[in-house]
Coordinates of C-alpha atoms in Angstrom, one line a residue:
X147 CA 12.6 11.0 22.0
X148 CA 12.6 13.9 19.3
X149 CA 10.6 14.0 16.3
X150 CA 8.8 11.0 17.7
X151 CA 7.3 12.0 21.2
X152 CA 6.0 15.8 20.0
X153 CA 4.0 14.0 17.6
X154 CA 2.7 11.1 19.7
X155 CA 1.2 14.4 22.0
X156 CA -1.9 12.9 23.1
X157 CA -3.5 15.9 24.7
X158 CA -3.3 17.7 21.4
X159 CA -4.4 14.8 19.5
X160 CA -7.3 15.1 21.9
X161 CA -7.5 19.1 21.4
X162 CA -7.2 18.2 17.5
X163 CA -10.5 16.0 18.0
X164 CA -12.4 18.7 19.7
X165 CA -11.8 21.0 16.6
X166 CA -13.0 17.7 14.4
X167 CA -15.9 17.3 16.4
X168 CA -16.9 21.4 16.6
X169 CA -16.4 21.8 12.9
X170 CA -18.3 18.4 11.6
X171 CA -21.6 19.5 10.7
X172 CA -24.1 16.5 12.7
X173 CA -26.6 17.1 9.4
X174 CA -23.8 14.9 7.2
X175 CA -21.6 12.2 7.5
X176 CA -17.8 12.3 6.8
X177 CA -16.2 9.5 4.9
X178 CA -12.1 9.7 4.3
X179 CA -10.2 7.1 2.9
X180 CA -6.7 6.8 3.9
X181 CA -4.7 5.0 0.9
X182 CA -1.7 4.5 2.8
X183 CA -1.4 1.1 4.5
X184 CA 0.9 2.9 7.2
X185 CA -2.1 5.2 7.8
X186 CA -4.4 2.1 8.6
X187 CA -1.4 0.7 10.9
X188 CA -1.5 4.4 12.9
X189 CA -5.1 4.7 13.0
X190 CA -5.5 1.3 14.3
X191 CA -2.4 1.3 16.6
X192 CA -3.2 4.7 18.0
X193 CA -7.0 4.3 18.4
X194 CA -7.6 7.3 16.4
X195 CA -11.3 6.4 15.4
X196 CA -12.3 6.3 18.9
X197 CA -11.5 10.4 19.1
X198 CA -13.5 10.8 16.0
X199 CA -17.3 11.8 16.5
X200 CA -19.4 9.5 14.8
X201 CA -20.1 11.2 11.5
X202 CA -16.7 10.9 10.5
X203 CA -15.4 7.5 9.0
X204 CA -12.4 6.4 8.0
X205 CA -12.1 3.8 5.3
X206 CA -9.2 1.9 4.7
X207 CA -8.2 1.9 1.6
X208 CA -5.6 -0.3 -0.6
X209 CA -2.6 1.2 0.3
X210 CA -0.9 -2.0 1.2
X211 CA 1.8 -3.0 -1.9
X212 CA 1.7 -6.4 -0.3
X213 CA -2.2 -6.6 -0.2
X214 CA -2.4 -5.5 -4.0
X215 CA -0.1 -7.6 -5.2
X216 CA -2.8 -10.5 -7.5
X217 CA -2.4 -14.0 -6.7
X218 CA -1.2 -14.5 -10.6
X219 CA 1.9 -12.8 -9.6
X220 CA 2.4 -14.6 -7.0
X221 CA 1.8 -18.1 -8.8
X222 CA 4.1 -16.8 -11.9
X223 CA 7.1 -15.7 -8.9
X224 CA 6.7 -19.9 -7.2
X225 CA 7.0 -21.3 -10.9
X226 CA 10.1 -19.5 -11.8
X227 CA 11.3 -20.0 -8.6
X228 CA 11.4 -23.8 -9.0
X229 CA 13.1 -24.1 -11.9
X230 CA 16.9 -25.2 -10.7
X231 CA 18.9 -22.3 -11.7
X232 CA 17.0 -19.6 -10.5
X233 CA 17.3 -18.1 -6.9
X234 CA 14.2 -15.7 -6.2
X235 CA 14.9 -12.7 -4.0
X236 CA 12.2 -11.2 -1.9
X237 CA 11.2 -9.2 0.7
X238 CA 10.0 -11.0 4.1
X239 CA 6.3 -9.9 3.7
X240 CA 5.7 -11.9 0.3
X241 CA 7.0 -15.0 1.5
X242 CA 3.6 -16.0 3.3
X243 CA 0.7 -14.1 0.9
X244 CA -1.2 -17.2 -0.3
X245 CA -1.1 -17.7 -3.7
X246 CA -3.2 -20.9 -5.5
X247 CA -4.4 -23.9 -3.8
X248 CA -2.6 -22.4 -0.4
X249 CA 0.7 -22.1 -1.8
X250 CA 3.3 -19.6 -0.7
X251 CA 6.8 -18.6 -1.4
X252 CA 7.5 -20.0 1.9
X253 CA 6.1 -23.4 1.2
X254 CA 7.9 -23.9 -2.4
X255 CA 11.0 -22.7 -0.1
X256 CA 10.4 -25.4 2.1
X257 CA 10.0 -27.3 -0.7
X258 CA 13.4 -26.8 -2.0
X259 CA 13.2 -23.9 -4.3
X260 CA 16.1 -21.2 -3.6
X261 CA 14.4 -18.1 -1.9
X262 CA 16.0 -16.2 -0.3
X263 CA 14.7 -12.9 1.7
X264 CA 16.3 -9.6 1.4
X265 CA 16.0 -5.9 3.2
X266 CA 17.3 -4.5 -0.1
X267 CA 17.7 -4.4 -3.6
X268 CA 21.4 -4.4 -3.0
X269 CA 21.3 -7.6 -1.1
X270 CA 20.0 -9.4 -4.0
X271 CA 22.4 -7.5 -6.1
X272 CA 25.2 -8.9 -3.6
X273 CA 23.9 -12.4 -3.9
X274 CA 24.5 -12.4 -7.8
X275 CA 28.1 -10.7 -7.5
X276 CA 28.5 -13.5 -5.0
X277 CA 27.2 -16.2 -6.9
X278 CA 27.8 -15.9 -10.8
X279 CA 26.7 -19.5 -11.6
X280 CA 22.8 -18.8 -10.4
X281 CA 20.3 -16.6 -11.7
X282 CA 19.3 -13.8 -9.2
X283 CA 16.1 -12.5 -9.7
X284 CA 14.9 -9.6 -7.6
X285 CA 10.8 -10.1 -6.9
X286 CA 10.2 -6.0 -6.9
X287 CA 6.9 -4.8 -5.5
X288 CA 5.8 -1.5 -3.9
X289 CA 4.4 1.5 -4.9
X290 CA 6.3 5.0 -6.2
X291 CA 8.4 4.8 -2.7
X292 CA 10.4 1.0 -3.7
X293 CA 10.6 1.7 -6.9
X294 CA 14.0 4.1 -7.2
X295 CA 16.0 1.5 -4.9
X296 CA 15.2 -0.9 -7.9
X297 CA 16.3 1.1 -10.3
X298 CA 19.8 1.5 -8.6
X299 CA 20.0 -1.9 -8.2
X300 CA 19.4 -2.2 -11.8
X301 CA 21.8 0.7 -12.8
X302 CA 24.7 -0.7 -10.6
X303 CA 24.2 -4.1 -11.9
X304 CA 25.3 -2.7 -15.6
X305 CA 27.7 -0.8 -14.4
X306 CA 28.9 -4.1 -12.6
X307 CA 28.4 -6.1 -16.0
X308 CA 26.1 -8.8 -14.0
X309 CA 24.9 -10.8 -16.4
X310 CA 22.8 -13.2 -14.0
X311 CA 20.8 -10.4 -12.5
X312 CA 17.1 -9.8 -13.4
X313 CA 14.2 -7.9 -12.2
X314 CA 10.7 -9.4 -11.5
X315 CA 8.8 -5.8 -11.9
X316 CA 5.7 -5.4 -10.2
X317 CA 5.9 -1.9 -8.7
X318 CA 2.9 0.2 -9.0
X319 CA 1.6 3.3 -8.9
X320 CA -0.7 5.4 -6.7
X321 CA -2.6 8.0 -9.0
X322 CA -3.7 5.9 -11.0
X323 CA -5.0 3.4 -8.6
X324 CA -7.0 6.4 -6.9
X325 CA -8.8 7.3 -9.6
X326 CA -9.6 3.5 -10.3
X327 CA -11.3 3.5 -7.4
X328 CA -13.9 5.9 -8.1
X329 CA -14.8 4.9 -11.7
X330 CA -13.7 1.3 -12.5
X331 CA -16.1 -1.4 -13.8
X332 CA -15.5 -3.5 -10.4
X333 CA -17.0 -0.1 -8.4
X334 CA -20.6 -1.2 -10.0
X335 CA -19.4 -5.2 -9.1
X336 CA -18.2 -4.7 -5.3
X337 CA -20.3 -2.3 -4.6
X338 CA -19.8 1.0 -4.3
X339 CA -19.7 3.5 -0.4
X340 CA -19.3 7.5 -0.1
X341 CA -15.9 9.2 -0.2
X342 CA -15.6 13.1 0.8
X343 CA -11.5 13.1 0.9
X344 CA -8.6 11.4 0.7
X345 CA -5.6 11.3 3.2
X346 CA -2.8 10.9 0.8
X347 CA 0.0 8.7 0.9
X348 CA 3.0 9.7 2.9
X349 CA 6.4 8.1 1.6
X350 CA 5.4 8.0 -1.7
X351 CA 4.6 11.6 -1.6
X352 CA 8.2 12.1 -0.4
X353 CA 9.2 10.5 -4.3
X354 CA 6.5 12.2 -6.3
X355 CA 5.5 15.2 -4.2
X356 CA 2.0 16.6 -4.0
X357 CA 1.0 17.9 -7.8
X358 CA 0.1 14.2 -9.5
X359 CA -2.8 14.6 -6.6
X360 CA -3.6 17.9 -8.3
X361 CA -5.3 16.4 -11.9
X362 CA -7.5 13.8 -9.2
X363 CA -8.2 16.2 -7.1
X364 CA -10.1 18.7 -9.9
X365 CA -11.4 16.1 -11.9
X366 CA -12.9 14.1 -9.2
X367 CA -14.1 17.1 -6.9
X368 CA -12.3 15.1 -4.0
X369 CA -10.1 16.8 -1.5
X370 CA -6.5 15.1 -0.5
X371 CA -4.3 16.0 2.2
X372 CA -0.7 14.3 2.4
X373 CA 0.1 13.6 6.0
X374 CA 2.5 12.0 7.8
X375 CA 2.4 8.0 9.8
X376 CA 2.6 9.8 13.2
X377 CA -1.3 9.7 14.8
X378 CA -1.1 13.9 15.4
X379 CA -0.1 13.6 11.5
X380 CA -3.4 11.8 10.6
X381 CA -5.7 13.2 12.6
X382 CA -4.6 17.4 11.4
X383 CA -5.2 15.9 8.0
X384 CA -8.4 14.6 9.2
X385 CA -8.8 18.3 9.9
X386 CA -7.7 19.5 7.2
X387 CA -10.2 17.6 5.0
X388 CA -13.7 18.2 7.3
X389 CA -12.6 22.4 6.7
X390 CA -12.3 21.3 3.3
X391 CA -15.5 19.4 2.9
X392 CA -17.5 22.6 5.1
X393 CA -15.8 25.2 2.5
X394 CA -16.9 23.3 -0.8
X395 CA -12.9 23.1 -1.4
X396 CA -11.4 20.1 -3.2
X397 CA -7.8 20.9 -3.2
X398 CA -4.5 19.0 -2.7
X399 CA -3.3 19.9 0.8
X400 CA -0.2 19.3 2.1
X401 CA -0.1 18.4 6.2
X402 CA 3.7 16.7 5.8
X403 CA 5.5 19.4 4.9
X404 CA 8.8 18.2 6.9
X405 CA 9.2 15.9 4.1
X406 CA 7.3 16.0 0.9
X407 CA 7.6 19.2 -1.4
X408 CA 4.8 20.1 -4.5
X409 CA 7.6 18.3 -7.0
X410 CA 8.9 15.6 -4.8
X411 CA 12.1 14.2 -4.9
X412 CA 13.4 14.5 -8.5
X413 CA 16.4 12.8 -8.4
X414 CA 14.5 9.8 -7.7
X415 CA 12.1 10.6 -10.3
X416 CA 14.9 10.6 -13.0
X417 CA 16.3 7.4 -12.3
X418 CA 12.8 5.4 -12.1
X419 CA 12.1 7.2 -15.7
X420 CA 15.4 6.1 -17.0
X421 CA 14.6 2.5 -16.7
X422 CA 11.1 2.1 -16.0
X423 CA 7.9 3.3 -18.5
X424 CA 4.0 2.8 -18.1
X425 CA 2.1 -0.6 -18.4
X426 CA -1.2 0.0 -20.4
X427 CA -2.6 -2.2 -17.9
X428 CA -1.7 -4.3 -14.5
X429 CA -4.1 -6.5 -12.2
X430 CA -4.2 -5.1 -8.6
X431 CA -5.6 -7.4 -5.9
X432 CA -8.9 -5.9 -5.4
X433 CA -9.3 -2.9 -8.0
X434 CA -9.0 -5.0 -11.0
X435 CA -7.0 -4.1 -14.4
X436 CA -6.0 -0.6 -13.8
X437 CA -4.9 1.6 -16.7
X438 CA -1.4 2.7 -16.7
X439 CA -1.3 1.6 -12.9
X440 CA 1.9 0.1 -13.2
X441 CA 5.7 0.3 -14.5
X442 CA 7.8 -2.2 -16.8
X443 CA 11.6 -2.1 -17.5
X444 CA 12.2 -0.3 -20.3
X445 CA 12.7 -2.0 -23.7
X446 CA 16.6 -1.6 -24.2
X447 CA 16.8 -3.1 -20.6
X448 CA 15.2 -6.5 -21.8
X449 CA 18.0 -8.4 -20.8
X450 CA 17.6 -7.9 -17.1
X451 CA 13.7 -8.4 -17.5
X452 CA 13.0 -11.9 -16.0
X453 CA 9.3 -11.7 -17.4
X454 CA 10.7 -11.8 -20.7
X455 CA 13.9 -13.6 -19.9
X456 CA 12.6 -16.6 -18.1
X457 CA 9.3 -15.9 -20.6
X458 CA 7.4 -16.1 -17.8
X459 CA 3.7 -16.5 -17.3
X460 CA 1.1 -14.7 -15.1
X461 CA -1.6 -17.2 -14.8
X462 CA -5.1 -16.5 -14.4
X463 CA -5.8 -16.9 -10.7
X464 CA -9.1 -16.6 -8.2
X465 CA -8.7 -15.3 -5.0
X466 CA -10.5 -17.8 -2.2
X467 CA -14.0 -16.9 -2.3
X468 CA -14.9 -16.7 1.1
X469 CA -12.3 -14.3 1.4
X470 CA -13.3 -10.4 1.2
X471 CA -9.9 -9.0 0.8
X472 CA -11.2 -7.5 -2.6
X473 CA -13.9 -5.4 -1.2
X474 CA -11.5 -4.7 1.9
X475 CA -8.8 -3.0 -0.5
X476 CA -12.1 -1.4 -1.9
X477 CA -13.1 0.4 1.5
X478 CA -16.4 -1.3 0.5
X479 CA -16.3 -3.6 3.8
X480 CA -14.9 -4.0 6.9
X481 CA -12.4 -6.9 7.8
X482 CA -15.0 -7.7 10.4
X483 CA -17.5 -8.1 7.6
X484 CA -15.6 -11.2 6.6
X485 CA -16.5 -14.5 7.5
X486 CA -12.9 -15.9 7.4
X487 CA -11.6 -13.0 9.8
X488 CA -10.7 -14.2 13.0
X489 CA -11.6 -17.2 12.3
X490 CA -9.7 -19.1 10.1
X491 CA -7.9 -16.1 9.1
X492 CA -5.7 -14.8 11.5
X493 CA -2.0 -13.2 11.4
X494 CA -0.8 -16.7 11.8
X495 CA -3.2 -18.0 9.4
X496 CA -3.2 -15.4 7.1
X497 CA -6.1 -16.6 4.2
X498 CA -5.9 -13.2 2.5
X499 CA -3.3 -10.5 1.8
X500 CA -4.8 -8.2 3.8
X501 CA -4.1 -10.8 6.8
X502 CA -0.3 -11.3 5.6
X503 CA 1.0 -7.7 5.9
X504 CA 0.9 -5.4 9.3
X505 CA -0.2 -2.6 7.3
X506 CA -3.0 -4.7 5.3
X507 CA -6.5 -3.7 6.7
X508 CA -7.0 -6.7 8.3
X509 CA -3.9 -7.3 10.7
X510 CA -3.8 -3.9 11.6
X511 CA -7.5 -4.6 13.3
X512 CA -6.8 -8.0 14.4
X513 CA -3.7 -6.3 16.2
X514 CA -5.4 -3.3 17.9
X515 CA -9.4 -2.8 17.1
X516 CA -10.9 -5.6 17.7
X517 CA -10.0 -5.2 21.2
X518 CA -11.4 -1.5 21.3
X519 CA -14.7 -2.8 19.3
X520 CA -14.9 -5.7 22.3
X521 CA -14.6 -2.9 25.1
X522 CA -17.3 -1.1 23.4
X523 CA -19.7 -3.9 23.1
X524 CA -19.1 -4.6 26.7
X525 CA -19.5 -0.7 27.7
X526 CA -23.0 -1.0 25.9
X527 CA -24.2 -4.0 27.1
X528 CA -23.5 -2.5 30.6
X529 CA -25.6 0.7 29.7
X530 CA -28.2 -1.3 28.5
X531 CA -28.2 -3.9 31.8

């Protein structure tokens, strides 16, 4: 298939892996964090870690927008949806994310709340147009990739004069989170992990470009290579990171040149800037409060801001203490380090957000990684015998 098969060529992947093995200094180790959930999924699905030498380790970061949403925001959305005049529109992944005390949007829907799964912001807008007697709230989540469609929906709602449409804004920002991973107080609480460089997100970078990472790479002296989602994209990015580390460089490089430019999509950025501004602080699951790590609607659009319009309150809520999602999102623990993984927590019965979304580290490992680990254990057992 054109534009797909050429990025999944196994022979070329093995050739790049041999280059990595040849360049990787046996006297040191390399720890690279992939920030994007799509990269985590690709690494697990295509077994890329099996191609890497033992001293090159991939660390799964907080790159899944569903996974980083804190429980308090889920609880707030459920409380809003239970109001009789409200229709809450949301993406499918959010439906099963656990809230407090085993609640979820799916269970709230079963209990009678008017919660509807949509595939786009325009779906929510069409519901608002068709049902003018309902208050239609779009539960907006995601990184810089999904923010422009929310801005366009708001623009269309204003143009159409829809007074029954509003947004519960939970859009978050990538560069601030990368910085937080390295320097926040939670690093001391949850533990630290060595990070030598980052595989920069793909879709996010198509919108914001590569320039926002320049300050971060220079300030923290960590190389960043923006990469696409296909297996050859990711493994080539790892090769580029190994070269930077060996050379003592900490630059922003762009592997995903077929989609990402230095400045990104300036038209999309302008639409976002028209409607959104920075929040001073916003909680990310696993990262805690991230300064300037999220967006909110500008004051002139308060009528479309569900938090203000319906006096929403985000309750203080804690994750299940047995769930290790927080540490897994930071990369300081692996999915298999969590005692719930594969026992009570599976994709069918998720206890934490990392297991809900297919891009979550736990779901990716459950779907693909655990079989390879089992095969490796069998091979080791045979060798010992």
